[in-house]
Coordinates of C-alpha atoms in Angstrom, one line a residue:
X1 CA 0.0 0.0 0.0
X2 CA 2.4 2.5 0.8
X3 CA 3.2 4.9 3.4
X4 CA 0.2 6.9 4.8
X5 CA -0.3 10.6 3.0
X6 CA -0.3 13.5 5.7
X7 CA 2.8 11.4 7.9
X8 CA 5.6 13.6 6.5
X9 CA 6.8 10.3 4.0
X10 CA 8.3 11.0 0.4
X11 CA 5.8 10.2 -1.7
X12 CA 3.6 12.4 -0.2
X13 CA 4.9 15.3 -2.4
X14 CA 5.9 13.0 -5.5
X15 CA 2.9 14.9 -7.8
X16 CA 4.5 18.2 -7.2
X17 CA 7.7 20.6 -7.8
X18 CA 10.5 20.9 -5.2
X19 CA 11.1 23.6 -3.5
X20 CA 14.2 24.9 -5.2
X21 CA 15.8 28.5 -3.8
X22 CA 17.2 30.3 -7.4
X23 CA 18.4 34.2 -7.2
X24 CA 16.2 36.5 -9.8
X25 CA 16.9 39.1 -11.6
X26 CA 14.7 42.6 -11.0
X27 CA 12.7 44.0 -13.6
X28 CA 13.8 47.7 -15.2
X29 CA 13.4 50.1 -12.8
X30 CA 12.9 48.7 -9.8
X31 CA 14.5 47.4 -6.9
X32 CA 16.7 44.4 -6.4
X33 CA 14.7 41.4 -4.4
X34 CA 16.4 40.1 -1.0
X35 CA 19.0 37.4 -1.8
X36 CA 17.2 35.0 0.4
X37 CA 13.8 35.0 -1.7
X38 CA 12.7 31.9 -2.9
X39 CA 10.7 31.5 -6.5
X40 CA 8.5 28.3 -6.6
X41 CA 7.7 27.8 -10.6
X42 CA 8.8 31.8 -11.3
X43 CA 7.1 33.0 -9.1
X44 CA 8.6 35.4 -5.5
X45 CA 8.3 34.4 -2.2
X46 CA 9.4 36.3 0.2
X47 CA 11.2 34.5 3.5
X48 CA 8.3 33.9 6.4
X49 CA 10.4 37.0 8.6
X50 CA 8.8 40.3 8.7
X51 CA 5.5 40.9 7.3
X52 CA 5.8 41.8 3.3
X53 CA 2.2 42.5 3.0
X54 CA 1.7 44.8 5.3
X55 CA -0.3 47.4 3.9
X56 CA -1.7 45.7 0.6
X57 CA -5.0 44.0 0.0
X58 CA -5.4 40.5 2.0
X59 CA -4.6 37.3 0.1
X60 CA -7.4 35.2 -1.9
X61 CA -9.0 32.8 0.4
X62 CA -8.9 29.1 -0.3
X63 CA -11.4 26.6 1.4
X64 CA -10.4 23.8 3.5
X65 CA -11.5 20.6 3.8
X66 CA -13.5 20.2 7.2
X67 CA -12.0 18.5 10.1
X68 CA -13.2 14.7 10.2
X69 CA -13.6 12.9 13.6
X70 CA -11.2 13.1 16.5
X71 CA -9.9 9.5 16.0
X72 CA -9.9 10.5 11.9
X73 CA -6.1 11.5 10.9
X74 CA -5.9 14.5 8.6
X75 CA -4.6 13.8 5.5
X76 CA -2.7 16.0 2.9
X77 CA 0.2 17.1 1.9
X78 CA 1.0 19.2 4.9
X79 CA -1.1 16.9 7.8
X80 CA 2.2 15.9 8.9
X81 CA 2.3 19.6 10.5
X82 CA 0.4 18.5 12.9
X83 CA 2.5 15.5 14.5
X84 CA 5.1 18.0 14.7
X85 CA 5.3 19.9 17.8
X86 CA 3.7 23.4 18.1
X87 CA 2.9 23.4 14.7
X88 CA 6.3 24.0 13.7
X89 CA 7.1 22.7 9.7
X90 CA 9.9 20.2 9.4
X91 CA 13.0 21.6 8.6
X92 CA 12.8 19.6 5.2
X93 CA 9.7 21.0 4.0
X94 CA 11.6 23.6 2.3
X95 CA 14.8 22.7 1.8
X96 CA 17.9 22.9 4.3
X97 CA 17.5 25.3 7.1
X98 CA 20.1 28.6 7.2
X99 CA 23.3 27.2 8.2
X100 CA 24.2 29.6 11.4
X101 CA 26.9 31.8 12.1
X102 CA 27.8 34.9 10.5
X103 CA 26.8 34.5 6.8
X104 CA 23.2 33.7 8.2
X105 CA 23.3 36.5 10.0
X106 CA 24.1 38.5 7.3
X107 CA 21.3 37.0 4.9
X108 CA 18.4 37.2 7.5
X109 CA 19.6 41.0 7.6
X110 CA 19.3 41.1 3.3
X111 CA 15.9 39.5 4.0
X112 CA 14.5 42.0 6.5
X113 CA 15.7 45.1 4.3
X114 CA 14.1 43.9 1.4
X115 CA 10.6 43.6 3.3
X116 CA 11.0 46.8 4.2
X117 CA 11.9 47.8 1.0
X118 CA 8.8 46.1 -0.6
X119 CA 6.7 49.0 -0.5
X120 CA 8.9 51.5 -2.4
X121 CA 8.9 49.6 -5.0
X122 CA 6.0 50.4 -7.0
X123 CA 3.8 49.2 -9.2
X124 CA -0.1 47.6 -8.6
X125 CA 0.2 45.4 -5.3
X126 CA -2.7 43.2 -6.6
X127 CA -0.7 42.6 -10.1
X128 CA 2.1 41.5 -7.5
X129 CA 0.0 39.2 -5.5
X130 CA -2.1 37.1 -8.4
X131 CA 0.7 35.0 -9.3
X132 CA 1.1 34.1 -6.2
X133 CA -2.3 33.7 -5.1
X134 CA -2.5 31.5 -8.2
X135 CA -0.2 29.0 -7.1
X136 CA -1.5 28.9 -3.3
X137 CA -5.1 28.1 -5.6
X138 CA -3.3 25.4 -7.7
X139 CA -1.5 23.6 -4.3
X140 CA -4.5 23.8 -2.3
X141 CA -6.4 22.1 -5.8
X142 CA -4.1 19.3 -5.6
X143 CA -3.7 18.9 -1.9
X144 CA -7.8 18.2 -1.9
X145 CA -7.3 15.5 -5.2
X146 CA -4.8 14.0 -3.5
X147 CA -6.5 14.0 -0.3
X148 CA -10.2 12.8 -1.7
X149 CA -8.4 10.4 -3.6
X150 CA -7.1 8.4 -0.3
X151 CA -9.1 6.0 1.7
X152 CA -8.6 5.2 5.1
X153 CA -10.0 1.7 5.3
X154 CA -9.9 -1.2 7.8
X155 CA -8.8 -5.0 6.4
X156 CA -9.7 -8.2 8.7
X157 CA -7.6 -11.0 7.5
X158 CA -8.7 -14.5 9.2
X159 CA -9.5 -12.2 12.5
X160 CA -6.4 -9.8 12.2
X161 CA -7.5 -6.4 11.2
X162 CA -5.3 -3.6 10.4
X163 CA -6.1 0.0 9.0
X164 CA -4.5 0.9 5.7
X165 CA -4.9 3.7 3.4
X166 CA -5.5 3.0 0.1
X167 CA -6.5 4.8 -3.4
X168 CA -8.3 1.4 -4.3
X169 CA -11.4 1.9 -6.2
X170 CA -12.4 -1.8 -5.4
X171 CA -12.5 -4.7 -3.3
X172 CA -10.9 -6.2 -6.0
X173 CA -8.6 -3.5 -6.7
X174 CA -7.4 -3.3 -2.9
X175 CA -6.6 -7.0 -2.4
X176 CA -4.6 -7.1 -5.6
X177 CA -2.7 -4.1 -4.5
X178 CA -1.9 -6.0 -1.3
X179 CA -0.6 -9.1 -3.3
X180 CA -3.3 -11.4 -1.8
X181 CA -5.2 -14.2 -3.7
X182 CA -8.8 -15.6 -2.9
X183 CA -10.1 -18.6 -4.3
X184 CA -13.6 -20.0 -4.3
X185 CA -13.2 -21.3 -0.9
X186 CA -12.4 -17.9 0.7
X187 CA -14.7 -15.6 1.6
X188 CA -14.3 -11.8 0.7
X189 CA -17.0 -9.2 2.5
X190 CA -18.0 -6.8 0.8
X191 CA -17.7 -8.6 -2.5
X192 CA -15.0 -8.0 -4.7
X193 CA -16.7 -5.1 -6.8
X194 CA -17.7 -3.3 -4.4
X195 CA -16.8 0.2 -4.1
X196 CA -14.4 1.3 -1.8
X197 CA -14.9 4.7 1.0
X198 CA -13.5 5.5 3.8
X199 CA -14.1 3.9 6.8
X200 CA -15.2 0.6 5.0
X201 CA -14.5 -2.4 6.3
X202 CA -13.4 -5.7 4.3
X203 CA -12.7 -8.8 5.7
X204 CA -11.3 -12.1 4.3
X205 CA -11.6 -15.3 5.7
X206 CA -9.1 -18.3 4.0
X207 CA -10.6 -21.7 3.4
X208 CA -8.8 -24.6 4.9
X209 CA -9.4 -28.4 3.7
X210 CA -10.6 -30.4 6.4
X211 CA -10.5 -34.2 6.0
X212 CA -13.7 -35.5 7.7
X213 CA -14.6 -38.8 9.0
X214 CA -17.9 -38.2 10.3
X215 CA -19.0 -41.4 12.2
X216 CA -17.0 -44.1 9.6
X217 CA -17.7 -42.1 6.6
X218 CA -14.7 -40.2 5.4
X219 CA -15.6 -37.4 2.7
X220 CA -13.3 -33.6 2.6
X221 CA -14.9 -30.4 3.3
X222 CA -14.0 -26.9 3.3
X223 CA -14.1 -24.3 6.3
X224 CA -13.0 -20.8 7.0
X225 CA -13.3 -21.4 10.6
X226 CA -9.8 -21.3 12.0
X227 CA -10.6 -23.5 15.4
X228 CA -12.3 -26.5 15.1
X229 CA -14.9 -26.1 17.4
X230 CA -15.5 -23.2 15.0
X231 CA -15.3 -25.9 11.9
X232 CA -17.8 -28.2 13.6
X233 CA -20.3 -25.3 14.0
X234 CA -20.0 -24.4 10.7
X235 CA -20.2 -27.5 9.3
X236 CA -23.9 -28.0 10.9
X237 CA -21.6 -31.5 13.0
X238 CA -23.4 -32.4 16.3
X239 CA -20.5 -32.4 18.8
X240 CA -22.3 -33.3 22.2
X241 CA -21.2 -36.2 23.8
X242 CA -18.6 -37.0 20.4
X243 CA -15.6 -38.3 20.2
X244 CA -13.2 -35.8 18.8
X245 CA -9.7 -36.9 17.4
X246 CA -8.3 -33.4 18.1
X247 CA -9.4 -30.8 20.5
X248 CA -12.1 -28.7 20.1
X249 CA -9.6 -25.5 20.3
X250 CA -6.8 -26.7 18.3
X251 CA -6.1 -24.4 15.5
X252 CA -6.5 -25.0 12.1
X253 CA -3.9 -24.1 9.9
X254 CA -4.2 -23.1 6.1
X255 CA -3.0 -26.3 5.0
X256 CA -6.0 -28.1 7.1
X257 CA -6.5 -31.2 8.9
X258 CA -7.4 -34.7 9.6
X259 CA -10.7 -34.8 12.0
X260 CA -12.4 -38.2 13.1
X261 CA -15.9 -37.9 14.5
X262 CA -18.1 -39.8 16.2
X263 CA -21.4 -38.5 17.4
X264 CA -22.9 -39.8 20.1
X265 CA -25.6 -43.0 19.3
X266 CA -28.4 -45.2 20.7
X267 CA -27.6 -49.0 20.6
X268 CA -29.5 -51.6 22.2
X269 CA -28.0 -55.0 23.3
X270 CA -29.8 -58.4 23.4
X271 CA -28.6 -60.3 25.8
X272 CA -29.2 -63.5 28.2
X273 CA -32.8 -63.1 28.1
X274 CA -32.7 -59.4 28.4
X275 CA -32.3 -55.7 26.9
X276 CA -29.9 -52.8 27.8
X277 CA -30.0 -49.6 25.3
X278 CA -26.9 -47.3 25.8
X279 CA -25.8 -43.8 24.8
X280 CA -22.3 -44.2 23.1
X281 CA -20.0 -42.9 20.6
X282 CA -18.2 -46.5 20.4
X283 CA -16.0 -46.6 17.2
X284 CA -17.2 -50.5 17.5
X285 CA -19.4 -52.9 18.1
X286 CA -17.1 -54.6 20.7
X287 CA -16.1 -51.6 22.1
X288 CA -19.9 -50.7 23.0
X289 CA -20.3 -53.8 24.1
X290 CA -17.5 -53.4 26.8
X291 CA -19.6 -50.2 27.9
X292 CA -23.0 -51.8 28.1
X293 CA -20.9 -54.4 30.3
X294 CA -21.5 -57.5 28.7
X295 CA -18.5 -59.9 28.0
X296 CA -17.6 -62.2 25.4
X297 CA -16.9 -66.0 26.4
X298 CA -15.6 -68.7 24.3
X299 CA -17.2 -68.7 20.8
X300 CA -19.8 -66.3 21.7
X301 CA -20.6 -63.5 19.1
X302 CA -22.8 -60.6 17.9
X303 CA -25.6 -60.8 15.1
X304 CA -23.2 -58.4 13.3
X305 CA -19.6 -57.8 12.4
X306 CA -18.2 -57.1 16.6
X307 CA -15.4 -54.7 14.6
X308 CA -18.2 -52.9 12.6
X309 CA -19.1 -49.2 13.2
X310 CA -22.2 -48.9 15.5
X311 CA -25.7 -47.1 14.1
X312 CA -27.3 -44.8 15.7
X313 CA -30.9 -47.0 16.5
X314 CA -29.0 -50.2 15.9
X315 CA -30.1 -53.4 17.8
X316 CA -27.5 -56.1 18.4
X317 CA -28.2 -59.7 19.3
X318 CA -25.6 -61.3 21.9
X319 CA -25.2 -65.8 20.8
X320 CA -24.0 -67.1 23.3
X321 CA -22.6 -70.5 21.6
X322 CA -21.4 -73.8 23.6
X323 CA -19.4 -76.2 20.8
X324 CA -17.8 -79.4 20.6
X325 CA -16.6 -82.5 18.0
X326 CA -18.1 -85.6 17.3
X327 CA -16.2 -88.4 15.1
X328 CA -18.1 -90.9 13.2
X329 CA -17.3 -93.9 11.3
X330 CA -19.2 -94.6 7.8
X331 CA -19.2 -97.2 5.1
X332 CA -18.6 -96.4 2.1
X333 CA -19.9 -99.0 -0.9
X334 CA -17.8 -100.9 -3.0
X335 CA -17.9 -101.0 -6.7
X336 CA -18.6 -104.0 -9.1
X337 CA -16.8 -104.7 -12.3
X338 CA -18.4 -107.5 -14.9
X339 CA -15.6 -109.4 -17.3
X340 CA -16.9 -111.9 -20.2
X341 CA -16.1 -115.3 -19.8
X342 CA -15.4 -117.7 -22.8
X343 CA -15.0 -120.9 -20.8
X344 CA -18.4 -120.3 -19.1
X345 CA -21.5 -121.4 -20.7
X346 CA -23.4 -118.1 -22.0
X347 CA -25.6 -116.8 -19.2
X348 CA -23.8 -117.9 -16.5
X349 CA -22.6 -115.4 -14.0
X350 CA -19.7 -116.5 -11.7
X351 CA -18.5 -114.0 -8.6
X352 CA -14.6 -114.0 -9.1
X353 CA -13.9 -111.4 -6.1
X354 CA -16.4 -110.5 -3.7
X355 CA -16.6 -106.8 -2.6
X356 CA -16.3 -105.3 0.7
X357 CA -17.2 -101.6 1.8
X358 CA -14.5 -99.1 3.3
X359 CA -14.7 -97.1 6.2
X360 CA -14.9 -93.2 6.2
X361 CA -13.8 -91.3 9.7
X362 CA -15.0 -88.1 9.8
X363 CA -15.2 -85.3 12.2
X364 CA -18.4 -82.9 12.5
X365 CA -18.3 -79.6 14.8
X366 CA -21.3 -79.8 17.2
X367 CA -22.9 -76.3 17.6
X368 CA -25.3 -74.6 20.2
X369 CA -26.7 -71.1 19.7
X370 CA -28.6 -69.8 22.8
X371 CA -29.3 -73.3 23.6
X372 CA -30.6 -75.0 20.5
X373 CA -28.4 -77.0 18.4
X374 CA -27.4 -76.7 15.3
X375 CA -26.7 -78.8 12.2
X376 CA -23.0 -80.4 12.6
X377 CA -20.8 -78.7 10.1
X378 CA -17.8 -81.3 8.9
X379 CA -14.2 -80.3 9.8
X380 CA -12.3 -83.5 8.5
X381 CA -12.5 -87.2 7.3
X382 CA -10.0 -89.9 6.5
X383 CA -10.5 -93.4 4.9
X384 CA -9.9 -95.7 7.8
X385 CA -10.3 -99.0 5.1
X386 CA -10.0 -98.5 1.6
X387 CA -13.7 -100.8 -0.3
X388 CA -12.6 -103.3 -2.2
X389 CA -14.3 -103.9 -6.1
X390 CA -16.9 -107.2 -6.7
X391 CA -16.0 -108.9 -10.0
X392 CA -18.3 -111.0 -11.8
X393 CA -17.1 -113.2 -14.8
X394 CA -20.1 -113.5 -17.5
X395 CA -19.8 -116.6 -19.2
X396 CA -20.0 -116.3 -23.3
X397 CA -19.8 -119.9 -24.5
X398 CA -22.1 -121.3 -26.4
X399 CA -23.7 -124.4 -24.7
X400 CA -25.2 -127.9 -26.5
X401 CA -29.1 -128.0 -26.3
X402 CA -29.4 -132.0 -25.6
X403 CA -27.4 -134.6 -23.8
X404 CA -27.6 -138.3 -25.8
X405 CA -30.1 -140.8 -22.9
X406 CA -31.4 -137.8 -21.0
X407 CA -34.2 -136.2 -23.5
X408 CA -37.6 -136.8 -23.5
X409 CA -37.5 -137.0 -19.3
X410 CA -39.6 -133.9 -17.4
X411 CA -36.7 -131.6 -15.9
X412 CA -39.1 -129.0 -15.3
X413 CA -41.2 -131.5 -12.7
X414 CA -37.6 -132.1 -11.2
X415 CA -37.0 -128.7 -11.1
X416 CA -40.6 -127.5 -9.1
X417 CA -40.0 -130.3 -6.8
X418 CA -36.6 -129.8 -6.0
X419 CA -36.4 -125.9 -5.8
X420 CA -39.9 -124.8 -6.1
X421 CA -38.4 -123.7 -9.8
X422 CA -36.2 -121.0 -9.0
X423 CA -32.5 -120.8 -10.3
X424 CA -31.1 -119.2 -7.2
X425 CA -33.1 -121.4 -4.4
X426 CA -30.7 -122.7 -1.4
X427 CA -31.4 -125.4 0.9
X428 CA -31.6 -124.3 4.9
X429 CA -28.1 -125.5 5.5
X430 CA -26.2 -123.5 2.6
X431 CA -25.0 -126.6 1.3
X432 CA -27.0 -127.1 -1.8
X433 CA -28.3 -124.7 -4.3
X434 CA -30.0 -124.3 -7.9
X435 CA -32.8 -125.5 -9.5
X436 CA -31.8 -129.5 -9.2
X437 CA -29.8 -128.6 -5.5
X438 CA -26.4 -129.1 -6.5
X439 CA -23.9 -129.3 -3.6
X440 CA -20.7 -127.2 -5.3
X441 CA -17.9 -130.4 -5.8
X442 CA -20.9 -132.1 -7.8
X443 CA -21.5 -129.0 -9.7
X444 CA -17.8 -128.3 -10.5
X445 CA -17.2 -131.9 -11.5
X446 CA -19.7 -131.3 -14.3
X447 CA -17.8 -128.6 -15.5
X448 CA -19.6 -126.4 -13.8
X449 CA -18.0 -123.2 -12.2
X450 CA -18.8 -121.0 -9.2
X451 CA -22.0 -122.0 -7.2
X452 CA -24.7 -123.3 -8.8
X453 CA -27.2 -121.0 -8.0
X454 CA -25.0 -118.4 -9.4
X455 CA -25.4 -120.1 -12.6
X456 CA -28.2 -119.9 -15.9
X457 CA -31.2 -122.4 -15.9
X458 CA -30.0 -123.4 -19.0
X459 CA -26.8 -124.6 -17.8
X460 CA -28.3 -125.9 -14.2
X461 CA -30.4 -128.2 -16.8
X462 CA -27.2 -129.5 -18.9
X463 CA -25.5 -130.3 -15.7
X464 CA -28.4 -132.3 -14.3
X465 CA -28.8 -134.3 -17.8
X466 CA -25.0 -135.0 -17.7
X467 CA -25.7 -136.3 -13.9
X468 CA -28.3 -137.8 -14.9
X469 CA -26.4 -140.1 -17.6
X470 CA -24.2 -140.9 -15.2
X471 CA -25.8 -141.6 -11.9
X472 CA -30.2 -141.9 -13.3
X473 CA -32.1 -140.5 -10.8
X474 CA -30.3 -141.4 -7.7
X475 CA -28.9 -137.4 -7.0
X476 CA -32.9 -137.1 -5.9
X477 CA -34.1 -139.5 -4.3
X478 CA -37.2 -137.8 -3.4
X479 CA -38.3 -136.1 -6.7
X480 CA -36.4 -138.5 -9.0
X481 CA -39.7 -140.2 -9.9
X482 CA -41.0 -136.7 -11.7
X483 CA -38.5 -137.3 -14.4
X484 CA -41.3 -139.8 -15.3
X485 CA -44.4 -138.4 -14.6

């Protein structure tokens, strides 16, 4: 801005000529002028001893401006007269003062015969006096455009105020004179076009970046609040009873802050049969759990995440859970495989490796949740016995249709009296089997393979003709005769 006009500074009288003492020369026919007269801009100013205009008409008045306000300081050119004591002008308002001793001496004497001198001199006193009261008109012109040109106004930066003078038009123009930059986070009041006048105020408040995590959610806001109890006010946060990560009158700089808050919330706990609501501002579930008083035993837990952020209104269920393990032992089924056969007679089915089931071990996790249990959940297993495959050969050869001396006899009689006429019929004991009740050493000396019963009708038939050929009826004593009935 400057130094203040009216404070004696030198740029108060930048806009006009310097005082600069020359020696003139006297017109024809009259008088030399004292050697200590001083000419501002050709025109003669006698020194301020004496009185040189005694006698002639008074000077041509110029207005003033009116005095302001006590606490107002007068501006001007020449308001630094009145910091200086008595009235008194500086001595560098017109140059250097006399240097003292003898030549001063001599010179003030020049000075005071000249005034006295004046008089004689002729010629119109008023033609003398209109230069000069033309240049006292042209000063006292400029003094009140330089004076109504200058502002004294008052600037509040972020709560610092300061009074400056200024010949600002503008907001605008005011801030840019004093270098500062405002960006759409700043607040400038009165706006930046509005005029300037004395005695205005204008006040700047800086935004600052604050990084907000309001109750778990994090989001960045903007604040020209320079305290963060300030921020949260502005900001519309509801601080009672809150958690605050920073205290409410730390300051907040112009390159922000981090600021975790958590209001205060309702919760409700369910709990062994019974309710409790608290007033907390928990940053957990657990940790509001710890404040309602309720503990956490074993394998107990919450109905929601215990490390998730508490709602205001929330209702949390308390399980109380009571676990163990169980092992069990199951089967596990075997597999069959069927090879063809060419030795065996077409349709007959021989068991070449019986199967056996394996054994499965497995471990469950038993479960009760506030005293009902639930469904085991599996933790391992392991195959105690490994089930061993069933093969079955499947005969494919082709066998004869008749045996020579045992056609024309009733095998099918035989066969209903002997085994009711099923294939796979076994005695009581286990020792004979088949349609015709083979015992197995009979049936594998026929060529027969396997158990009986294991084998077709066809070729249970064959084997009892070839018996029959060799032994007649005697294998059944009982049922023999139906071969001939």
């Amino acid at each position: 801005m400057g130094s203040r006009p009216g404070q004696g500074s030198p740029g108060t009288y930048a806009g006009y000529e310097a005082y600069v003492p020359r020696q003139t020369s006297a017109p024809p026919g009259t008088a030399a002028p004292p050697p200590a007269a001083t000419v501002l801009t050709g025109v003669v100013h006698p020194s301020y001893e004496g009185h040189p205009y005694e006698g002639y008409a008074p000077a041509v008045a110029v207005p003033s401006e009116e005095d302001g306000p006590e606490d107002t300081p007068r501006s001007g050119p020449f308001s630094a007269l009145d910091d200086e004591p008595d009235g008194e002008p500086p001595d560098d308002l017109h140059g250097e003062a006399p240097p003292p001793g003898r030549a001063g001496a001599r010179r003030a004497g020049r000075r005071k015969r000249a005034a006295r001198a004046a008089p004689r001199q002729g010629g119109d006193p008023l033609r003398r006096l209109l230069p000069q009261a033309l240049v006292v008109a042209f000063l006292a012109g400029g003094t009140s455009a330089f004076v109504a040109g200058d502002k004294s106004v008052q600037l509040s930066v972020d709560g610092t105020p300061r009074t400056l003078h200024t010949f600002a038009d503008d907001v605008e123009e005011l801030l840019a004179d004093e270098g500062m930059a405002v960006g759409e986070h700043d607040i400038v009041a009165p706006g930046r076009h509005h005029d300037l006048a004395s005695g205005d105020r204008v006040i700047v408040r800086y935004g600052r970046p604050v990084t907000l995590t309001l109750d778990g959610e994090r989001r960045q806001v903007w604040t020209t609040a320079r305290t963060v109890d300030g921020a949260l006010r502005q900001l519309g946060v509801r601080a009672e009873g809150a958690y605050l990560s920073a205290s409410r009158s730390a300051p907040i700089g112009r390159h922000g802050l981090d600021l975790d808050v958590r209001t205060e919330r309702t919760l409700t706990f369910m709990a062994d049969g019974r309710t409790r609501t608290i007033r907390t501002n928990a940053a957990t579930v657990r940790e509001a759990l710890e404040q309602a008083g309720i503990t956490l035993n074993g394998e107990d837990t919450t109905s929601v995440d215990p490390d998730s952020f508490p709602r205001d209104g929330q209702t949390v269920s308390i399980m109380r859970i009571t676990g163990g393990r169980e092992v069990r032992e199951v089967p596990i089924d075997f597999t069959t495989e069927r090879h063809d056969d060419p030795h065996l007679a077409k349709g007959t089915e021989v068991v070449a490796q019986r199967g056996e089931k394996g054994v499965e071990r497995i471990t469950y996790a038993l479960r009760t949740v506030n005293g009902v249990r639930q469904k085991p959940r599996k933790l391992s297993s392991e195959i105690v016995r490994e089930p061993r495959t069933q093969i079955i050969k499947v005969g494919t050869k082709k066998m004869p249709s008749t045996v020579q001396g045992a056609e024309g006899l009733n095998w099918h009689g035989l066969a209903q009296c002997e085994a009711g006429g099923r294939p796979d019929a076994v005695d009581p004991s286990g020792t004979y089997g088949g349609l015709y009740q083979f015992d197995v050493g009979t049936w594998q000396s026929l060529g027969g393979s396997g158990r009986p019963q294991d084998a077709s009708a066809e070729e249970q038939t064959l084997r009892a003709k070839k018996l029959y050929v060799r032994r007649g009826a005697s294998p059944w004593p009982v049922c023999g005769r139906k071969l001939h009935g």
